[in-house]
């Protein structure tokens, strides 16, 4: 393996090592698996750039980190960013620089000819799943507290649209800062409308600020949030959102995930990170293995040839891959409803 191919890794969750949320070990693991199979006969070097993005950082940091990688013309692919707001920032840069990039966020708008997307939730699809579940359990009047951010407002739009279609009423909406620490006033305003279902929409940093006053008010009705609930993998966070139903990305019945967790000796709290990491790593590795030449255009075409792999994310039967003008990696029932109960995530 004489030739070396360079892949950029854009981390939008911190400004430098030690890295928060570093996906590189998963990328390395799956690249090595493809190399061992004889399907990839080059060395792969991972090049890192850090730009602490929204909501606690800045858009400029993401732009700077992306361009730091894109200007290195021998980098043939970029992995990242991971947060929806930052994927939206990066997408026009990706298209301008014409470098194949895979973001792992929830922004469906974070796609393009060169911007590929491994959905970690969806600003669009999640709201439909939540609305339909609330209807199924008999909640007809929904009260909503949402982040005043691209994530929160996008979720709200799709929730309102689906509610209108299936006959639910959004009886109250209140916006809060994505960094809110006390949403008591917003919760009180929503409860005055007497909803029979309560919804939180956002990145999740403000979710405890909503959940705690709701519990203090003695709310006994159903409560649901988007993939913000994934933050409950931190036991302290899980305690603050106990009894909340939320949208997640892994199912206890997914055989691909179960096999990988068994192989790695991973427990239940590691299942989500295994699902995301394994799927992301395979997309990168397979995109390289299927490239006819190790140029940006060649790798773009290689990614388009990745099809119908069993996904570790989602329910059993979810598939992973791309295609011509298809930039969403997960196909099928890739969103899974779960609920936090006494510190445990239980599939609904």
mmCIF file of C-alpha atoms in Angstrom:
data_model
loop_
_atom_site.group_PDB
_atom_site.id
_atom_site.type_symbol
_atom_site.label_atom_id
_atom_site.label_comp_id
_atom_site.label_asym_id
_atom_site.label_seq_id
_atom_site.Cartn_x
_atom_site.Cartn_y
_atom_site.Cartn_z
ATOM 1 C CA UNK A 1 0.000 0.000 0.000
ATOM 2 C CA UNK A 2 2.288 2.715 -1.272
ATOM 3 C CA UNK A 3 -0.236 5.431 -2.078
ATOM 4 C CA UNK A 4 -1.760 7.506 0.747
ATOM 5 C CA UNK A 5 -5.266 8.958 0.514
ATOM 6 C CA UNK A 6 -6.149 11.824 2.867
ATOM 7 C CA UNK A 7 -9.599 12.259 4.449
ATOM 8 C CA UNK A 8 -10.554 15.352 6.438
ATOM 9 C CA UNK A 9 -12.439 15.189 9.715
ATOM 10 C CA UNK A 10 -14.315 18.376 10.653
ATOM 11 C CA UNK A 11 -15.165 18.507 14.360
ATOM 12 C CA UNK A 12 -17.727 21.248 15.096
ATOM 13 C CA UNK A 13 -18.130 20.408 18.792
ATOM 14 C CA UNK A 14 -14.811 21.708 20.107
ATOM 15 C CA UNK A 15 -11.885 23.944 19.200
ATOM 16 C CA UNK A 16 -9.173 21.317 19.406
ATOM 17 C CA UNK A 17 -7.954 18.151 21.077
ATOM 18 C CA UNK A 18 -8.800 16.452 23.299
ATOM 19 C CA UNK A 19 -11.680 16.134 20.880
ATOM 20 C CA UNK A 20 -15.335 15.957 21.876
ATOM 21 C CA UNK A 21 -17.389 13.576 19.742
ATOM 22 C CA UNK A 22 -14.465 12.437 17.585
ATOM 23 C CA UNK A 23 -15.711 10.011 14.918
ATOM 24 C CA UNK A 24 -12.196 9.100 13.726
ATOM 25 C CA UNK A 25 -11.834 5.766 15.589
ATOM 26 C CA UNK A 26 -14.926 4.453 13.814
ATOM 27 C CA UNK A 27 -13.715 5.663 10.436
ATOM 28 C CA UNK A 28 -10.318 4.057 11.034
ATOM 29 C CA UNK A 29 -11.890 0.767 12.162
ATOM 30 C CA UNK A 30 -14.018 0.368 9.040
ATOM 31 C CA UNK A 31 -11.291 1.523 6.665
ATOM 32 C CA UNK A 32 -8.998 -1.114 8.150
ATOM 33 C CA UNK A 33 -11.714 -3.757 7.672
ATOM 34 C CA UNK A 34 -12.021 -2.920 3.981
ATOM 35 C CA UNK A 35 -8.227 -2.865 3.599
ATOM 36 C CA UNK A 36 -8.008 -6.296 5.245
ATOM 37 C CA UNK A 37 -10.556 -7.637 2.758
ATOM 38 C CA UNK A 38 -8.282 -6.578 -0.116
ATOM 39 C CA UNK A 39 -10.789 -4.106 -1.541
ATOM 40 C CA UNK A 40 -8.793 -0.982 -0.644
ATOM 41 C CA UNK A 41 -5.070 -1.069 -1.406
ATOM 42 C CA UNK A 42 -4.041 2.400 -0.198
ATOM 43 C CA UNK A 43 -3.128 3.903 3.142
ATOM 44 C CA UNK A 44 -5.684 6.350 4.534
ATOM 45 C CA UNK A 45 -4.588 9.362 6.570
ATOM 46 C CA UNK A 46 -7.131 11.321 8.626
ATOM 47 C CA UNK A 47 -6.541 15.068 8.836
ATOM 48 C CA UNK A 48 -8.367 16.990 11.584
ATOM 49 C CA UNK A 49 -9.767 20.507 11.748
ATOM 50 C CA UNK A 50 -11.678 21.965 14.683
ATOM 51 C CA UNK A 51 -14.288 24.697 14.680
ATOM 52 C CA UNK A 52 -16.577 25.030 17.689
ATOM 53 C CA UNK A 53 -19.880 25.789 15.977
ATOM 54 C CA UNK A 54 -23.422 26.708 16.934
ATOM 55 C CA UNK A 55 -25.178 26.971 19.295
ATOM 56 C CA UNK A 56 -22.420 27.537 21.860
ATOM 57 C CA UNK A 57 -19.751 28.524 19.321
ATOM 58 C CA UNK A 58 -19.815 30.469 16.071
ATOM 59 C CA UNK A 59 -20.598 30.008 12.391
ATOM 60 C CA UNK A 60 -17.227 31.521 11.516
ATOM 61 C CA UNK A 61 -15.432 28.762 13.399
ATOM 62 C CA UNK A 62 -17.154 26.134 11.252
ATOM 63 C CA UNK A 63 -16.360 28.057 8.058
ATOM 64 C CA UNK A 64 -12.710 28.403 9.073
ATOM 65 C CA UNK A 65 -12.348 24.700 9.917
ATOM 66 C CA UNK A 66 -13.983 23.595 6.693
ATOM 67 C CA UNK A 67 -11.805 25.810 4.537
ATOM 68 C CA UNK A 68 -8.703 24.643 6.408
ATOM 69 C CA UNK A 69 -9.457 21.179 5.024
ATOM 70 C CA UNK A 70 -10.862 22.150 1.636
ATOM 71 C CA UNK A 71 -7.765 24.165 0.690
ATOM 72 C CA UNK A 72 -5.664 21.002 1.002
ATOM 73 C CA UNK A 73 -6.315 19.740 -2.501
ATOM 74 C CA UNK A 74 -5.143 16.221 -1.767
ATOM 75 C CA UNK A 75 -7.957 15.744 0.769
ATOM 76 C CA UNK A 76 -10.508 13.738 -1.223
ATOM 77 C CA UNK A 77 -13.372 13.624 1.303
ATOM 78 C CA UNK A 78 -14.483 15.359 4.516
ATOM 79 C CA UNK A 79 -16.405 13.794 7.408
ATOM 80 C CA UNK A 80 -18.502 16.264 9.434
ATOM 81 C CA UNK A 81 -19.983 18.461 10.781
ATOM 82 C CA UNK A 82 -22.285 16.796 13.327
ATOM 83 C CA UNK A 83 -24.797 19.499 14.319
ATOM 84 C CA UNK A 84 -27.652 20.543 12.045
ATOM 85 C CA UNK A 85 -27.076 24.297 12.265
ATOM 86 C CA UNK A 86 -23.442 23.780 11.299
ATOM 87 C CA UNK A 87 -24.315 21.426 8.436
ATOM 88 C CA UNK A 88 -26.435 24.255 7.006
ATOM 89 C CA UNK A 89 -23.450 26.602 7.325
ATOM 90 C CA UNK A 90 -21.101 24.144 5.637
ATOM 91 C CA UNK A 91 -23.330 23.056 2.748
ATOM 92 C CA UNK A 92 -22.839 26.089 0.446
ATOM 93 C CA UNK A 93 -19.092 25.913 1.089
ATOM 94 C CA UNK A 94 -19.063 22.213 0.204
ATOM 95 C CA UNK A 95 -20.881 22.923 -3.044
ATOM 96 C CA UNK A 96 -18.580 25.813 -3.925
ATOM 97 C CA UNK A 97 -15.396 23.865 -3.216
ATOM 98 C CA UNK A 98 -16.743 20.651 -4.776
ATOM 99 C CA UNK A 99 -15.349 18.337 -2.113
ATOM 100 C CA UNK A 100 -17.465 15.272 -1.206
ATOM 101 C CA UNK A 101 -18.500 15.667 2.419
ATOM 102 C CA UNK A 102 -20.670 13.558 4.720
ATOM 103 C CA UNK A 103 -22.364 15.386 7.577
ATOM 104 C CA UNK A 104 -23.949 13.421 10.422
ATOM 105 C CA UNK A 105 -26.651 15.781 11.566
ATOM 106 C CA UNK A 106 -30.419 16.204 11.358
ATOM 107 C CA UNK A 107 -30.670 18.833 8.619
ATOM 108 C CA UNK A 108 -32.282 17.500 5.465
ATOM 109 C CA UNK A 109 -31.393 20.824 3.839
ATOM 110 C CA UNK A 110 -27.750 19.938 4.509
ATOM 111 C CA UNK A 111 -27.524 18.071 1.217
ATOM 112 C CA UNK A 112 -26.287 18.893 -2.266
ATOM 113 C CA UNK A 113 -24.355 17.452 -5.161
ATOM 114 C CA UNK A 114 -21.261 17.133 -2.963
ATOM 115 C CA UNK A 115 -22.844 17.245 0.518
ATOM 116 C CA UNK A 116 -23.923 13.752 1.559
ATOM 117 C CA UNK A 117 -25.962 13.213 4.721
ATOM 118 C CA UNK A 118 -26.031 10.443 7.322
ATOM 119 C CA UNK A 119 -29.203 11.333 9.172
ATOM 120 C CA UNK A 120 -28.796 11.557 12.931
ATOM 121 C CA UNK A 121 -32.432 12.411 13.339
ATOM 122 C CA UNK A 122 -34.255 14.712 10.947
ATOM 123 C CA UNK A 123 -35.648 18.199 11.420
ATOM 124 C CA UNK A 124 -38.369 17.185 8.997
ATOM 125 C CA UNK A 125 -39.160 13.512 9.606
ATOM 126 C CA UNK A 126 -39.045 13.537 13.405
ATOM 127 C CA UNK A 127 -41.946 15.955 13.728
ATOM 128 C CA UNK A 128 -44.151 13.667 11.626
ATOM 129 C CA UNK A 129 -43.254 10.682 13.818
ATOM 130 C CA UNK A 130 -44.032 12.678 16.970
ATOM 131 C CA UNK A 131 -47.349 14.026 15.671
ATOM 132 C CA UNK A 132 -48.544 10.602 14.559
ATOM 133 C CA UNK A 133 -47.591 9.017 17.862
ATOM 134 C CA UNK A 134 -49.443 11.666 19.841
ATOM 135 C CA UNK A 135 -52.499 11.128 17.683
ATOM 136 C CA UNK A 136 -52.249 7.344 18.176
ATOM 137 C CA UNK A 137 -52.288 7.680 21.979
ATOM 138 C CA UNK A 138 -55.198 10.128 21.937
ATOM 139 C CA UNK A 139 -53.485 13.492 22.480
ATOM 140 C CA UNK A 140 -55.381 15.950 20.276
ATOM 141 C CA UNK A 141 -54.314 19.354 21.629
ATOM 142 C CA UNK A 142 -50.551 19.866 21.648
ATOM 143 C CA UNK A 143 -48.644 22.547 23.523
ATOM 144 C CA UNK A 144 -45.138 23.246 22.247
ATOM 145 C CA UNK A 145 -41.995 24.857 23.624
ATOM 146 C CA UNK A 146 -39.277 25.155 20.996
ATOM 147 C CA UNK A 147 -35.780 26.541 20.571
ATOM 148 C CA UNK A 148 -35.670 29.828 18.676
ATOM 149 C CA UNK A 149 -33.095 28.413 16.253
ATOM 150 C CA UNK A 150 -32.975 26.832 12.798
ATOM 151 C CA UNK A 151 -33.432 23.427 14.451
ATOM 152 C CA UNK A 152 -36.379 24.393 16.649
ATOM 153 C CA UNK A 153 -38.250 26.449 14.072
ATOM 154 C CA UNK A 154 -37.816 23.807 11.354
ATOM 155 C CA UNK A 155 -39.203 21.113 13.660
ATOM 156 C CA UNK A 156 -42.133 23.365 14.549
ATOM 157 C CA UNK A 157 -43.031 24.021 10.909
ATOM 158 C CA UNK A 158 -43.219 20.322 10.104
ATOM 159 C CA UNK A 159 -45.099 19.557 13.323
ATOM 160 C CA UNK A 160 -47.687 22.220 12.479
ATOM 161 C CA UNK A 161 -48.027 20.949 8.906
ATOM 162 C CA UNK A 162 -48.518 17.334 9.985
ATOM 163 C CA UNK A 163 -50.908 18.315 12.781
ATOM 164 C CA UNK A 164 -53.054 20.146 10.246
ATOM 165 C CA UNK A 165 -53.122 17.090 7.971
ATOM 166 C CA UNK A 166 -54.026 14.529 10.640
ATOM 167 C CA UNK A 167 -56.403 16.700 12.657
ATOM 168 C CA UNK A 168 -54.372 17.730 15.695
ATOM 169 C CA UNK A 169 -54.533 21.207 17.205
ATOM 170 C CA UNK A 170 -51.420 23.106 18.190
ATOM 171 C CA UNK A 171 -53.059 25.063 20.989
ATOM 172 C CA UNK A 172 -49.984 27.018 22.179
ATOM 173 C CA UNK A 173 -46.370 27.608 21.146
ATOM 174 C CA UNK A 174 -43.629 29.383 23.082
ATOM 175 C CA UNK A 175 -40.047 29.962 21.953
ATOM 176 C CA UNK A 176 -36.984 29.934 24.189
ATOM 177 C CA UNK A 177 -33.255 30.395 23.751
ATOM 178 C CA UNK A 178 -31.376 27.201 22.762
ATOM 179 C CA UNK A 179 -29.261 27.873 25.876
ATOM 180 C CA UNK A 180 -32.211 28.604 28.204
ATOM 181 C CA UNK A 181 -31.706 27.479 31.799
ATOM 182 C CA UNK A 182 -35.183 28.285 33.178
ATOM 183 C CA UNK A 183 -38.195 27.971 30.869
ATOM 184 C CA UNK A 184 -40.809 28.229 33.632
ATOM 185 C CA UNK A 185 -42.589 31.198 32.067
ATOM 186 C CA UNK A 186 -42.827 29.502 28.672
ATOM 187 C CA UNK A 187 -44.108 26.263 30.249
ATOM 188 C CA UNK A 188 -46.715 28.189 32.279
ATOM 189 C CA UNK A 189 -47.960 29.991 29.162
ATOM 190 C CA UNK A 190 -48.379 26.718 27.285
ATOM 191 C CA UNK A 191 -50.182 25.023 30.176
ATOM 192 C CA UNK A 192 -52.693 27.864 30.310
ATOM 193 C CA UNK A 193 -53.970 26.656 26.943
ATOM 194 C CA UNK A 194 -54.821 23.287 28.556
ATOM 195 C CA UNK A 195 -53.055 20.936 26.145
ATOM 196 C CA UNK A 196 -53.413 17.176 26.470
ATOM 197 C CA UNK A 197 -49.958 16.563 24.996
ATOM 198 C CA UNK A 198 -46.694 18.479 25.561
ATOM 199 C CA UNK A 199 -43.893 18.789 22.997
ATOM 200 C CA UNK A 200 -40.330 20.111 23.201
ATOM 201 C CA UNK A 201 -38.406 20.798 19.987
ATOM 202 C CA UNK A 202 -34.746 21.801 19.827
ATOM 203 C CA UNK A 203 -31.108 20.843 20.126
ATOM 204 C CA UNK A 204 -31.624 19.669 23.692
ATOM 205 C CA UNK A 205 -29.429 21.905 25.818
ATOM 206 C CA UNK A 206 -32.619 23.675 26.960
ATOM 207 C CA UNK A 207 -34.668 20.469 27.399
ATOM 208 C CA UNK A 208 -34.130 20.220 31.198
ATOM 209 C CA UNK A 209 -35.220 23.853 31.527
ATOM 210 C CA UNK A 210 -38.553 22.764 30.037
ATOM 211 C CA UNK A 211 -38.879 19.339 31.665
ATOM 212 C CA UNK A 212 -38.274 20.463 35.244
ATOM 213 C CA UNK A 213 -41.012 23.143 35.524
ATOM 214 C CA UNK A 214 -43.407 20.839 33.663
ATOM 215 C CA UNK A 215 -42.826 18.165 36.305
ATOM 216 C CA UNK A 216 -43.104 20.767 39.077
ATOM 217 C CA UNK A 217 -46.542 21.702 37.714
ATOM 218 C CA UNK A 218 -47.649 18.115 38.221
ATOM 219 C CA UNK A 219 -48.133 17.423 34.530
ATOM 220 C CA UNK A 220 -49.360 13.854 34.068
ATOM 221 C CA UNK A 221 -50.056 13.821 30.325
ATOM 222 C CA UNK A 222 -47.846 12.489 27.533
ATOM 223 C CA UNK A 223 -44.695 14.451 26.776
ATOM 224 C CA UNK A 224 -42.479 13.984 23.753
ATOM 225 C CA UNK A 225 -39.343 15.541 22.288
ATOM 226 C CA UNK A 226 -37.229 15.148 19.188
ATOM 227 C CA UNK A 227 -33.765 13.561 19.189
ATOM 228 C CA UNK A 228 -32.809 16.063 21.880
ATOM 229 C CA UNK A 229 -33.679 13.146 24.159
ATOM 230 C CA UNK A 230 -30.552 11.309 23.004
ATOM 231 C CA UNK A 231 -28.702 13.485 25.498
ATOM 232 C CA UNK A 232 -30.202 11.245 28.173
ATOM 233 C CA UNK A 233 -27.295 8.885 27.549
ATOM 234 C CA UNK A 234 -25.762 11.095 30.235
ATOM 235 C CA UNK A 235 -27.450 9.690 33.396
ATOM 236 C CA UNK A 236 -27.719 13.161 34.954
ATOM 237 C CA UNK A 237 -29.566 14.410 31.888
ATOM 238 C CA UNK A 238 -31.771 11.292 31.777
ATOM 239 C CA UNK A 239 -32.948 11.974 35.326
ATOM 240 C CA UNK A 240 -34.106 15.451 34.279
ATOM 241 C CA UNK A 241 -36.210 14.168 31.385
ATOM 242 C CA UNK A 242 -37.623 11.050 33.041
ATOM 243 C CA UNK A 243 -40.869 9.801 31.427
ATOM 244 C CA UNK A 244 -40.302 11.791 28.234
ATOM 245 C CA UNK A 245 -40.785 9.911 24.980
ATOM 246 C CA UNK A 246 -38.207 10.912 22.390
ATOM 247 C CA UNK A 247 -36.967 10.066 18.918
ATOM 248 C CA UNK A 248 -33.809 7.976 18.754
ATOM 249 C CA UNK A 249 -31.764 6.237 16.090
ATOM 250 C CA UNK A 250 -31.409 2.686 17.386
ATOM 251 C CA UNK A 251 -33.688 -0.257 17.976
ATOM 252 C CA UNK A 252 -33.229 -3.188 20.322
ATOM 253 C CA UNK A 253 -34.476 -5.419 17.484
ATOM 254 C CA UNK A 254 -31.903 -4.358 14.874
ATOM 255 C CA UNK A 255 -29.873 -7.490 14.144
ATOM 256 C CA UNK A 256 -26.952 -5.620 12.520
ATOM 257 C CA UNK A 257 -26.560 -3.465 15.618
ATOM 258 C CA UNK A 258 -26.970 -6.417 17.991
ATOM 259 C CA UNK A 259 -24.215 -8.338 16.210
ATOM 260 C CA UNK A 260 -21.824 -5.382 16.283
ATOM 261 C CA UNK A 261 -22.510 -4.689 19.964
ATOM 262 C CA UNK A 262 -21.854 -8.346 20.771
ATOM 263 C CA UNK A 263 -18.611 -8.267 18.793
ATOM 264 C CA UNK A 264 -17.437 -5.161 20.655
ATOM 265 C CA UNK A 265 -18.832 -6.113 24.068
ATOM 266 C CA UNK A 266 -20.874 -2.888 24.073
ATOM 267 C CA UNK A 267 -23.658 -2.386 26.606
ATOM 268 C CA UNK A 268 -27.082 -0.740 26.176
ATOM 269 C CA UNK A 269 -25.801 2.790 26.828
ATOM 270 C CA UNK A 270 -23.222 2.339 24.074
ATOM 271 C CA UNK A 271 -25.706 1.075 21.466
ATOM 272 C CA UNK A 272 -26.414 4.479 19.928
ATOM 273 C CA UNK A 273 -22.746 5.409 19.533
ATOM 274 C CA UNK A 274 -22.052 1.981 18.016
ATOM 275 C CA UNK A 275 -24.940 2.372 15.555
ATOM 276 C CA UNK A 276 -23.880 5.852 14.409
ATOM 277 C CA UNK A 277 -20.167 5.116 14.349
ATOM 278 C CA UNK A 278 -20.455 1.807 12.521
ATOM 279 C CA UNK A 279 -22.742 3.261 9.838
ATOM 280 C CA UNK A 280 -20.618 6.369 9.342
ATOM 281 C CA UNK A 281 -17.407 4.368 9.195
ATOM 282 C CA UNK A 282 -18.813 2.036 6.555
ATOM 283 C CA UNK A 283 -19.994 4.931 4.374
ATOM 284 C CA UNK A 284 -16.512 6.451 4.357
ATOM 285 C CA UNK A 285 -14.729 3.120 3.871
ATOM 286 C CA UNK A 286 -17.068 1.930 1.132
ATOM 287 C CA UNK A 287 -16.958 5.278 -0.650
ATOM 288 C CA UNK A 288 -13.182 4.949 -0.878
ATOM 289 C CA UNK A 289 -13.267 1.258 -1.791
ATOM 290 C CA UNK A 290 -15.720 1.897 -4.646
ATOM 291 C CA UNK A 291 -13.892 4.939 -6.047
ATOM 292 C CA UNK A 292 -12.272 4.238 -9.416
ATOM 293 C CA UNK A 293 -9.774 7.035 -8.758
ATOM 294 C CA UNK A 294 -8.780 8.839 -5.571
ATOM 295 C CA UNK A 295 -9.813 12.316 -6.623
ATOM 296 C CA UNK A 296 -12.707 14.327 -5.241
ATOM 297 C CA UNK A 297 -14.805 13.494 -8.291
ATOM 298 C CA UNK A 298 -13.809 9.844 -8.070
ATOM 299 C CA UNK A 299 -14.758 9.594 -4.384
ATOM 300 C CA UNK A 300 -18.054 11.379 -5.035
ATOM 301 C CA UNK A 301 -18.871 8.703 -7.597
ATOM 302 C CA UNK A 302 -17.709 6.017 -5.171
ATOM 303 C CA UNK A 303 -20.128 7.262 -2.521
ATOM 304 C CA UNK A 304 -22.956 7.140 -5.055
ATOM 305 C CA UNK A 305 -22.216 3.431 -5.537
ATOM 306 C CA UNK A 306 -22.756 2.587 -1.853
ATOM 307 C CA UNK A 307 -26.187 0.934 -1.750
ATOM 308 C CA UNK A 308 -28.415 -1.363 0.258
ATOM 309 C CA UNK A 309 -26.102 -2.136 3.156
ATOM 310 C CA UNK A 310 -27.940 -3.260 6.312
ATOM 311 C CA UNK A 311 -27.894 -0.264 8.664
ATOM 312 C CA UNK A 312 -27.099 -0.488 12.353
ATOM 313 C CA UNK A 313 -29.293 2.547 12.898
ATOM 314 C CA UNK A 314 -33.059 2.369 12.784
ATOM 315 C CA UNK A 315 -35.408 -0.564 12.974
ATOM 316 C CA UNK A 316 -34.479 -3.940 11.510
ATOM 317 C CA UNK A 317 -34.586 -3.665 7.721
ATOM 318 C CA UNK A 318 -33.276 -0.093 7.490
ATOM 319 C CA UNK A 319 -30.700 0.199 4.715
ATOM 320 C CA UNK A 320 -27.666 2.415 4.186
ATOM 321 C CA UNK A 321 -26.424 3.963 0.963
ATOM 322 C CA UNK A 322 -26.613 6.751 -1.583
ATOM 323 C CA UNK A 323 -27.258 7.080 -5.303
ATOM 324 C CA UNK A 324 -27.485 9.488 -8.212
ATOM 325 C CA UNK A 325 -29.115 12.603 -6.693
ATOM 326 C CA UNK A 326 -29.774 10.606 -3.491
ATOM 327 C CA UNK A 327 -27.853 12.107 -0.585
ATOM 328 C CA UNK A 328 -29.782 10.771 2.419
ATOM 329 C CA UNK A 329 -27.988 7.638 3.636
ATOM 330 C CA UNK A 330 -30.696 5.925 5.684
ATOM 331 C CA UNK A 331 -33.718 4.387 3.995
ATOM 332 C CA UNK A 332 -36.694 2.846 5.763
ATOM 333 C CA UNK A 333 -37.865 3.207 9.370
ATOM 334 C CA UNK A 334 -34.700 4.798 10.662
ATOM 335 C CA UNK A 335 -36.367 6.778 13.479
ATOM 336 C CA UNK A 336 -37.254 4.888 16.657
ATOM 337 C CA UNK A 337 -39.438 6.078 19.533
ATOM 338 C CA UNK A 338 -37.987 5.414 22.976
ATOM 339 C CA UNK A 339 -38.746 6.661 26.490
ATOM 340 C CA UNK A 340 -36.604 7.442 29.518
ATOM 341 C CA UNK A 341 -37.830 5.429 32.517
ATOM 342 C CA UNK A 342 -35.834 5.528 35.733
ATOM 343 C CA UNK A 343 -32.589 6.179 33.869
ATOM 344 C CA UNK A 344 -33.164 3.501 31.211
ATOM 345 C CA UNK A 345 -34.055 4.056 27.557
ATOM 346 C CA UNK A 346 -36.960 1.773 26.681
ATOM 347 C CA UNK A 347 -38.200 1.229 23.128
ATOM 348 C CA UNK A 348 -41.827 2.310 22.751
#
